[in-house]
XYZ file of C-alpha atoms in Angstrom:
658
model
C 189.573 122.437 123.941
C 185.802 122.829 123.523
C 184.617 124.522 120.361
C 182.813 127.860 120.410
C 179.591 126.102 119.537
C 180.014 123.712 122.462
C 180.485 126.647 124.808
C 177.268 128.216 123.565
C 175.369 124.985 124.107
C 176.787 124.721 127.620
C 175.665 128.263 128.418
C 172.180 127.485 127.166
C 172.100 124.386 129.344
C 173.107 126.473 132.379
C 170.295 128.907 131.609
C 167.891 125.995 131.327
C 168.794 124.856 134.830
C 168.350 128.403 136.146
C 164.944 128.810 134.482
C 163.800 125.446 135.813
C 164.801 126.403 139.371
C 162.889 129.676 139.050
C 159.807 127.843 137.832
C 159.980 125.498 140.809
C 160.022 128.496 143.138
C 156.955 129.925 141.402
C 155.191 126.573 141.758
C 155.945 126.600 145.477
C 154.306 130.016 145.859
C 151.293 128.911 143.850
C 150.720 125.943 146.156
C 149.815 128.376 148.931
C 148.293 131.039 146.669
C 146.877 129.356 143.539
C 145.010 132.503 142.424
C 148.116 134.717 142.306
C 147.770 136.201 138.815
C 151.310 137.567 138.683
C 152.828 134.194 139.563
C 150.573 132.474 137.033
C 151.777 134.877 134.384
C 155.432 134.416 135.345
C 155.021 130.656 135.335
C 153.529 130.780 131.876
C 156.449 132.839 130.589
C 159.010 130.564 132.234
C 157.427 127.448 130.736
C 157.705 129.023 127.321
C 161.289 130.179 127.871
C 162.301 126.714 129.054
C 160.747 125.114 126.011
C 162.405 127.553 123.640
C 165.768 127.186 125.370
C 165.650 123.439 124.912
C 164.752 123.866 121.283
C 167.554 126.376 120.856
C 169.990 123.771 122.146
C 168.615 121.249 119.654
C 168.874 123.835 116.916
C 172.531 124.451 117.713
C 173.169 120.783 117.556
C 171.504 120.490 114.163
C 173.625 123.395 112.814
C 170.707 125.285 111.306
C 171.641 128.631 109.803
C 169.056 129.649 107.190
C 165.668 129.119 108.752
C 164.577 127.715 112.035
C 161.231 126.020 112.613
C 160.611 125.475 116.310
C 158.161 122.625 116.808
C 155.970 122.189 119.813
C 157.641 120.209 122.560
C 156.235 118.560 125.601
C 156.219 120.818 128.667
C 159.779 120.513 130.073
C 158.584 120.719 133.644
C 155.606 118.490 134.247
C 154.668 117.450 137.733
C 151.628 116.693 139.827
C 150.317 120.240 139.957
C 147.754 120.381 137.115
C 145.090 121.974 139.303
C 147.405 124.839 140.400
C 148.560 126.054 137.007
C 146.132 127.052 134.309
C 145.915 124.392 131.574
C 147.264 126.960 129.135
C 150.614 126.710 130.919
C 150.964 123.047 130.151
C 151.026 123.539 126.407
C 152.753 126.324 124.454
C 151.829 127.274 120.908
C 153.960 126.301 117.960
C 156.314 129.065 116.862
C 157.358 129.100 113.208
C 160.275 131.467 112.865
C 160.597 132.039 109.152
C 161.580 135.142 107.252
C 158.467 137.295 106.858
C 156.697 135.787 109.885
C 154.741 138.107 112.171
C 155.244 137.250 115.834
C 155.910 138.978 119.168
C 159.244 139.965 120.679
C 159.937 140.662 124.327
C 161.537 143.987 125.218
C 161.724 145.272 128.812
C 158.989 142.882 130.012
C 156.561 143.852 127.243
C 155.700 141.820 124.134
C 155.652 143.864 120.916
C 154.446 142.822 117.453
C 157.376 142.332 115.078
C 158.217 140.873 111.672
C 161.148 138.483 111.199
C 163.519 139.835 108.534
C 166.467 137.472 108.818
C 167.279 134.257 110.665
C 170.798 133.250 111.589
C 172.208 130.516 113.733
C 171.854 132.266 117.085
C 170.148 135.584 116.388
C 167.016 136.768 114.633
C 166.662 140.175 112.999
C 163.248 141.750 113.519
C 161.398 144.952 112.689
C 158.964 146.442 115.226
C 155.487 147.420 114.076
C 154.765 151.118 114.562
C 158.294 152.088 115.615
C 160.109 151.588 112.293
C 163.013 150.184 114.304
C 165.011 147.011 113.770
C 166.802 144.859 116.317
C 168.529 141.516 116.754
C 167.282 139.209 119.480
C 167.656 135.650 120.734
C 165.248 132.873 119.961
C 163.962 132.818 123.554
C 162.678 136.378 123.162
C 160.122 135.471 120.487
C 156.667 133.968 120.697
C 153.766 133.335 118.366
C 150.818 135.735 118.159
C 147.785 134.165 119.778
C 144.942 133.557 117.320
C 141.795 135.657 117.575
C 138.146 134.906 117.071
C 136.722 136.083 113.744
C 140.095 137.077 112.216
C 140.388 139.595 109.391
C 142.308 138.594 106.275
C 144.125 140.859 103.847
C 141.270 140.452 101.378
C 138.803 141.688 104.021
C 140.682 144.908 104.785
C 138.921 148.098 103.746
C 139.885 151.672 104.605
C 137.407 153.031 107.164
C 136.430 149.539 108.309
C 135.467 149.215 111.995
C 136.992 146.326 113.897
C 138.719 145.382 117.150
C 142.504 145.519 117.516
C 144.815 144.222 120.197
C 146.928 146.901 121.905
C 150.465 145.788 122.748
C 150.641 147.450 126.205
C 147.916 145.334 127.826
C 147.162 142.879 124.968
C 143.447 143.612 125.235
C 141.091 144.447 122.380
C 139.798 147.959 121.686
C 137.421 149.266 119.044
C 139.206 150.968 116.148
C 138.950 152.078 112.522
C 141.390 150.981 109.804
C 143.082 154.134 108.506
C 145.473 152.761 105.882
C 147.458 149.754 104.743
C 151.183 149.817 105.500
C 154.185 147.840 104.314
C 153.929 145.599 107.382
C 150.228 145.520 108.207
C 147.606 148.193 108.754
C 147.375 151.488 110.600
C 144.377 151.778 112.937
C 142.909 154.632 114.962
C 141.526 153.581 118.350
C 138.025 154.969 118.856
C 137.729 157.356 121.796
C 141.482 157.526 122.360
C 142.471 159.069 119.019
C 145.846 157.318 118.954
C 147.142 155.651 115.809
C 148.992 152.334 115.856
C 150.497 150.097 113.199
C 149.518 146.479 113.859
C 149.772 143.138 112.052
C 146.638 141.656 110.530
C 146.755 138.913 113.160
C 146.000 141.606 115.779
C 142.607 142.354 114.189
C 139.225 140.725 114.511
C 135.729 141.524 113.339
C 133.205 143.411 115.453
C 130.329 141.050 116.083
C 126.941 142.335 117.259
C 128.180 145.885 117.661
C 124.996 147.301 119.186
C 124.294 146.520 122.795
C 120.744 145.325 123.328
C 118.780 143.403 125.846
C 118.988 140.153 123.876
C 122.785 139.956 123.901
C 124.658 137.892 126.399
C 127.978 138.978 127.779
C 129.897 140.191 130.721
C 128.367 140.850 134.099
C 128.007 144.244 135.807
C 131.211 143.918 137.794
C 133.342 143.459 134.684
C 131.584 146.317 132.946
C 132.272 148.686 135.836
C 135.961 147.751 135.939
C 136.599 147.921 132.196
C 138.264 151.011 130.656
C 135.801 152.638 128.267
C 136.731 153.744 124.769
C 133.805 152.782 122.633
C 133.323 149.066 123.248
C 136.341 147.124 124.405
C 137.308 143.937 126.110
C 139.571 143.500 129.097
C 140.331 145.026 132.483
C 142.716 147.887 133.042
C 146.260 146.571 133.066
C 148.185 147.792 136.095
C 150.199 144.624 136.652
C 152.889 142.953 134.603
C 151.675 142.664 131.021
C 151.219 139.045 130.051
C 149.240 137.385 127.349
C 146.237 135.565 128.764
C 143.339 133.608 127.413
C 141.193 136.755 127.630
C 143.370 138.498 125.045
C 142.062 136.160 122.344
C 138.427 136.974 123.138
C 137.205 139.457 120.597
C 133.747 140.877 121.313
C 132.116 144.072 122.606
C 130.590 144.553 126.017
C 127.138 142.947 126.313
C 124.130 143.050 128.601
C 124.442 140.320 131.298
C 122.551 137.063 130.853
C 120.459 137.505 133.980
C 118.926 140.696 132.529
C 117.591 139.075 129.381
C 113.827 139.565 129.060
C 112.155 136.172 128.772
C 108.617 135.342 127.548
C 107.859 133.818 130.949
C 108.687 137.019 132.848
C 105.859 138.937 134.482
C 105.274 142.555 133.473
C 106.759 143.716 136.765
C 109.852 141.553 136.184
C 110.201 142.840 132.611
C 109.996 146.445 133.782
C 112.582 145.793 136.491
C 114.972 144.330 133.894
C 114.350 147.216 131.510
C 115.320 149.689 134.233
C 118.491 147.725 134.996
C 119.369 147.577 131.299
C 118.844 151.331 130.905
C 121.016 151.965 133.961
C 123.692 149.652 132.570
C 123.705 151.387 129.203
C 123.824 154.783 130.858
C 126.777 153.681 132.987
C 128.616 152.483 129.898
C 127.866 155.705 128.029
C 128.908 157.906 130.950
C 132.178 156.066 131.408
C 132.895 156.395 127.720
C 132.176 160.125 127.746
C 134.315 160.657 130.831
C 137.163 158.773 129.240
C 136.908 160.677 125.982
C 137.029 163.967 127.853
C 140.226 162.936 129.612
C 142.131 161.225 126.849
C 140.737 162.450 123.542
C 143.428 163.126 120.933
C 146.189 161.828 123.167
C 147.723 158.585 124.196
C 149.750 156.364 122.080
C 150.546 158.687 119.181
C 152.852 160.751 121.398
C 154.984 157.722 121.940
C 155.146 156.426 118.404
C 157.225 159.390 117.333
C 160.893 159.116 118.042
C 161.657 161.608 120.753
C 162.951 164.854 119.330
C 164.459 167.645 121.378
C 163.113 171.049 120.576
C 164.810 173.767 122.514
C 168.060 175.656 122.470
C 168.759 178.797 124.431
C 167.229 181.909 122.923
C 164.683 180.231 120.669
C 160.967 179.815 120.726
C 159.247 176.483 120.493
C 156.758 174.015 121.817
C 156.634 170.248 122.095
C 155.619 168.540 118.889
C 154.519 165.548 120.984
C 151.462 166.638 122.859
C 150.550 165.726 126.400
C 147.454 166.247 128.501
C 146.255 169.794 128.995
C 147.349 171.766 132.017
C 143.725 172.602 132.662
C 141.507 170.092 134.407
C 138.141 171.282 133.154
C 137.726 170.493 130.388
C 140.869 168.420 129.915
C 142.453 168.205 126.490
C 145.854 167.185 125.258
C 147.491 170.315 123.992
C 149.411 171.230 127.114
C 149.602 174.903 126.199
C 149.359 177.988 128.372
C 146.946 180.233 126.525
C 145.593 183.011 128.712
C 144.331 186.576 128.579
C 146.434 189.134 130.370
C 145.785 191.587 133.190
C 143.572 189.269 135.189
C 140.918 188.563 132.565
C 139.657 185.025 132.213
C 140.541 182.803 129.299
C 138.439 182.723 126.189
C 136.349 179.592 125.621
C 136.136 178.118 122.122
C 133.771 175.456 120.782
C 136.604 172.894 120.651
C 137.052 173.356 124.461
C 140.758 174.111 124.097
C 141.902 177.256 125.866
C 144.063 179.922 124.328
C 144.526 183.648 124.505
C 142.981 186.061 122.039
C 144.887 189.257 121.372
C 144.423 191.886 118.686
C 147.033 193.531 116.451
C 147.015 196.731 114.466
C 144.599 199.598 114.054
C 142.086 197.178 112.549
C 142.210 195.015 115.699
C 142.936 191.765 113.838
C 142.218 188.802 116.102
C 145.043 186.328 116.711
C 145.112 183.384 119.124
C 148.515 183.112 120.787
C 150.634 181.051 123.103
C 152.462 182.997 125.849
C 155.905 181.422 126.062
C 158.435 182.459 128.703
C 161.189 180.734 126.717
C 160.575 182.612 123.449
C 162.312 185.782 122.360
C 160.166 186.737 119.415
C 156.528 187.567 119.076
C 155.470 186.167 115.730
C 152.257 185.631 113.790
C 151.327 183.986 110.460
C 150.458 186.117 107.452
C 148.981 183.456 105.158
C 146.031 181.070 105.617
C 146.908 177.465 106.402
C 145.397 174.229 107.665
C 147.619 174.566 110.727
C 145.961 177.616 112.261
C 142.718 179.588 112.118
C 143.708 183.273 112.042
C 146.400 185.261 110.256
C 147.569 188.881 110.044
C 147.388 191.258 107.074
C 149.653 194.265 107.432
C 147.860 196.130 104.632
C 144.725 196.275 106.800
C 146.538 198.119 109.607
C 147.345 201.813 109.261
C 149.841 201.537 112.161
C 151.948 198.753 110.606
C 155.540 199.736 109.731
C 158.050 197.357 108.084
C 161.566 197.205 109.559
C 163.253 195.686 106.482
C 164.872 193.054 108.690
C 164.473 189.314 108.794
C 164.432 186.913 111.743
C 164.905 183.183 112.304
C 163.551 181.134 115.197
C 162.986 177.508 116.153
C 159.446 176.240 116.551
C 158.080 172.675 116.682
C 161.518 171.272 115.790
C 161.464 173.390 112.634
C 163.227 176.600 111.759
C 160.802 179.363 110.830
C 161.696 182.734 109.383
C 160.068 185.948 108.248
C 160.217 189.726 108.217
C 159.974 192.064 111.197
C 157.393 194.837 111.501
C 156.155 197.187 114.229
C 152.488 197.530 115.091
C 150.091 198.031 118.003
C 149.781 194.918 120.177
C 146.677 194.759 122.406
C 147.150 192.187 125.155
C 143.768 193.210 126.571
C 141.372 196.016 125.646
C 143.116 198.211 128.243
C 146.728 196.996 128.084
C 148.550 197.565 124.818
C 151.970 198.358 123.361
C 151.998 201.086 120.734
C 155.009 199.893 118.731
C 155.794 196.229 119.322
C 158.283 194.384 117.133
C 156.499 191.416 115.567
C 157.704 188.712 113.215
C 155.595 188.020 110.128
C 155.786 184.365 109.094
C 154.539 183.360 105.649
C 154.597 179.628 106.340
C 154.738 177.602 109.546
C 155.896 174.139 108.393
C 154.463 172.066 111.220
C 154.061 168.303 111.102
C 151.454 167.656 113.756
C 148.350 169.126 112.140
C 146.033 171.759 113.578
C 147.319 173.636 116.612
C 145.105 175.546 119.062
C 146.800 178.901 118.500
C 148.066 180.980 115.614
C 151.211 182.614 116.904
C 153.491 183.131 119.895
C 154.005 186.069 122.270
C 157.540 185.832 123.632
C 157.835 186.660 127.323
C 161.562 185.960 127.517
C 164.399 188.430 128.017
C 165.869 190.848 125.503
C 169.066 189.450 123.984
C 171.508 190.576 121.335
C 169.725 188.497 118.693
C 166.783 190.911 118.888
C 168.903 193.963 118.117
C 167.015 197.083 119.174
C 163.735 195.153 119.357
C 162.140 194.624 122.755
C 160.095 191.818 124.191
C 156.536 192.801 125.229
C 157.422 192.664 128.928
C 160.349 195.032 128.444
C 158.134 197.418 126.463
C 155.464 197.380 129.196
C 158.109 198.106 131.838
C 159.438 201.093 129.923
C 155.975 202.489 129.289
C 155.228 202.572 133.048
C 151.826 201.020 132.412
C 152.195 198.460 135.184
C 151.958 198.920 138.940
C 154.563 196.169 139.281
C 156.751 194.691 136.582
C 155.560 191.170 137.207
C 153.461 188.504 135.531
C 152.285 185.142 136.806
C 150.341 182.128 135.549
C 147.511 180.919 137.757
C 146.485 177.481 136.518
C 143.690 176.205 138.716
C 141.522 173.095 138.329
C 138.690 175.029 136.663
C 140.626 177.275 134.313
C 143.457 179.755 134.510
C 144.752 183.203 133.720
C 147.841 185.243 133.171
C 148.080 188.332 135.385
C 150.330 191.133 134.215
C 151.298 193.918 136.611
C 150.100 192.328 139.849
C 150.002 189.129 141.903
C 146.710 187.368 142.569
C 146.540 186.534 146.316
C 143.834 183.914 145.697
C 146.181 181.781 143.582
C 148.741 180.774 146.226
C 149.379 179.871 149.839
C 152.029 182.005 151.602
C 154.946 182.248 151.914
C 156.424 183.314 148.585
C 160.114 182.530 148.139
C 161.903 184.864 145.705
C 165.078 183.594 144.043
C 167.426 185.652 141.809
C 167.456 184.757 138.106
C 170.476 182.526 137.529
C 171.127 183.225 133.838
C 170.489 186.761 132.633
C 169.143 185.566 129.262
C 166.622 183.072 130.648
C 163.989 182.728 133.332
C 166.132 180.334 135.360
C 167.065 179.651 138.987
C 169.412 177.448 140.968
C 167.870 174.064 141.742
C 169.244 172.845 145.074
C 167.961 169.307 144.707
C 165.239 166.864 143.656
C 164.104 164.273 146.185
C 162.202 161.006 145.834
C 160.399 160.759 149.163
C 163.288 161.793 151.432
C 166.127 160.558 149.221
C 168.226 163.135 147.371
C 168.500 162.042 143.731
C 169.578 165.227 141.879
C 171.924 167.724 143.484
C 173.005 171.277 142.569
C 171.506 171.880 139.103
C 169.533 174.753 137.632
C 166.100 174.987 136.078
C 164.536 177.335 133.590
C 160.835 177.811 132.998
C 158.888 177.501 129.763
C 155.145 178.068 129.763
C 155.015 176.607 126.251
C 156.204 173.250 127.592
C 154.099 170.501 129.087
C 156.622 168.114 130.657
C 159.426 168.506 133.150
C 162.571 167.701 131.196
C 166.127 167.086 132.275
C 169.498 165.458 131.469
C 169.303 161.815 130.431
C 171.134 160.300 133.387
C 169.237 162.330 135.996
C 165.815 161.585 134.499
C 166.747 157.891 134.406
C 167.622 158.009 138.116
C 164.301 159.622 138.969
C 162.391 157.127 136.847
C 164.154 154.226 138.527
C 163.382 155.578 141.996
C 159.650 156.045 141.302
C 159.351 152.716 139.478
C 158.794 154.082 135.960
C 159.658 152.138 132.806
C 160.853 153.595 129.537
C 158.782 153.291 126.377
C 160.977 151.587 123.784
C 162.771 153.865 121.348
C 161.477 157.067 123.001
C 162.427 159.390 125.849
C 159.146 158.817 127.697
C 158.255 156.675 130.709
C 155.180 154.905 132.084
C 154.449 153.504 135.514
C 151.748 151.659 137.364
C 148.942 153.948 138.405
C 149.041 152.463 141.921
C 152.505 153.889 142.647
C 152.558 156.200 145.683
C 155.886 158.024 145.625
C 156.314 161.753 146.317
C 158.763 164.024 144.520
C 160.127 167.233 146.041
C 161.980 170.145 144.456
C 164.187 172.329 146.674
C 164.400 175.924 145.450
C 165.585 178.860 147.559
C 165.607 176.720 150.696
C 161.948 175.738 150.247
C 160.665 172.228 149.438
C 157.783 171.889 146.977
C 156.319 168.393 147.202
C 154.488 166.713 144.320
C 152.240 163.713 144.870
C 151.718 161.148 142.059
C 148.549 162.990 141.013
C 150.760 166.014 140.282
C 153.395 164.321 138.109
C 151.564 161.519 136.293
C 148.829 161.595 133.673
C 146.420 158.714 133.132
C 146.213 157.766 129.469
C 143.859 154.875 128.839
C 144.953 151.876 130.902
C 148.395 153.218 131.865
C 149.929 156.239 133.619
C 152.551 158.466 132.020
C 155.492 159.776 134.061
C 155.520 163.440 133.053
C 159.308 163.664 132.948
C 161.334 163.261 129.797
C 164.869 163.531 128.473
C 166.116 166.669 126.829
C 169.647 167.066 125.546
C 169.776 170.371 123.637
C 170.071 172.488 126.727
C 172.515 175.062 128.058
C 174.748 173.390 130.590
C 175.072 169.796 131.663
C 172.778 170.089 134.698
C 169.974 172.149 133.155
C 166.310 171.275 133.717
C 163.249 172.660 131.973
C 160.083 173.111 134.029
C 156.867 173.283 132.060
C 153.169 173.272 132.909
C 153.426 170.302 135.266
C 155.451 172.500 137.621
C 153.599 175.769 136.954
C 150.282 174.163 137.761
C 151.414 172.971 141.194
C 153.601 175.950 142.110
C 152.391 179.518 141.615
C 155.345 181.047 139.757
C 155.854 184.826 139.685
C 158.160 186.362 137.079
C 159.536 189.703 138.292
C 161.072 191.666 135.424
C 163.845 193.971 136.638
C 166.908 195.697 135.330
C 169.927 193.647 134.310
C 170.819 191.095 137.047
C 167.880 192.272 139.162
C 165.132 189.958 137.885
C 163.660 187.394 140.257
C 161.287 184.457 140.232
C 158.913 183.860 143.136
C 157.497 180.469 144.160
C 154.559 179.520 146.361
C 152.267 176.507 146.520
C 149.247 177.054 144.301
C 145.782 176.938 145.826
């Protein structure tokens, strides 16, 4: 009877035959299409896997258990096709798998930087850079990190040092600044993107000839126009299968093309012509960089380094701690918050270009910036200065402030906050106010994400038992008979937005409006008949509730996974977020009240650097197994009208936004 080790060797040999057959098929395709980049990349990976599989078999036979040094072997599949496959495919780099070695591990078709922590006979324990996650993988799932030009050693590292760093998604180099040294390597902040990544030292290289001038040689105009701009960077936007190429080892900023160099032999007319072309080239580079910074500043990779945390339970206030792109297109930022001024007034502009609502509280009209959240019960404001917010409330400055001698507890940014309740005048606009609104005073808001673009929250949810005799602002406005209609609606257009209270704005939607009864009396929720990918029904008979403090559309794990699979989205490792190729052209439709609302890819993806983010995510702390949460992504596409009625009489209206 064969031993267990013999069975393992036989399985490896069977895999080797399978890999070799696959490589032969790739070679056949390349004979007719030798420039096929995807096949070239696949062939390169297969050559490496074949080599490592053979070495794994040899390793088994040698009975190695402590450490395993894999020496370079001759290409296992050599034939008469040297002019079809890039020379880099013929030879693979030596991989030294020793404890403490930094290398790359393959996970879901992407190579991530890792450190080897333990080596056993058939498995290797690794730790991922930036994710603080460990895993065990096979030998065939490891490869060496390609060397870079002008590498940076540990002795060279200085905090604040500018350099170029390889990014694991596309394996191209981007300009960055070293923020700190970590236990594994260094933490860098990518210039223009604002995202922070932990990378090994072997991912860094020096910035040579940082300033672009007419004497520098470099890439031609076509490559410059196709390159994603974030400071200076190298490499084209990656929308195909990520594979390490020879370009990923090139480590230099964008340069002026050779043919535009000003030579001593040039005539004055020729020199002037070149100067104009150089100025135009620099202006193009600058404009692309500015456009990119406007779209992706302060967002990107940081949102996906954090392990996904769920933030909502029924009857609590909150907002995503991981920020996405703003719901407003001009200017676009990454806060994803609905911050608007009520009763049809436009939103207030601030120097940081982020939009939020300014209200006033008390007889002294103390200014507070707030988030209107349809999923929050409480209206709360800070009472102490902090680095997290700009404004705070002082009850002693308001003659109309009255303490209630009651405390409250709520959930915000994954953190429980608490304080004391008071009553005071709440001015939503100069003309719309509530004389005695219950407000929560919070001494400390223990957030973890730094400065937020608002100070407090105005809860536009329903009254529930947790509030006692306190009322939400919408309930108070209804009882005061200040409104022509007990409705409010968010109008989030491409050039700004507003919250209208007491009326519907006919310029914000295309008829008809479909009104649907509220499904749960404690939440702004409706029955969700189905979600379709193109014409295929993927989710059936669920319900959705609406949160203007959210950015994503969130749903149960299994249903989000089905949607992601249908649209061709891939999950970021160790998170609840997905990415997809920006070229995908798949429509999504939501059926509510017998009406289909169709979203094109432009409506449900957000471009972040060289990739596109699928704006759906998992959420598990929800009421009911089939509950969905619709945030700004939905509210921006569909004009949503919240009609506040008596018990069991509230409705939500839906119409396509203009």
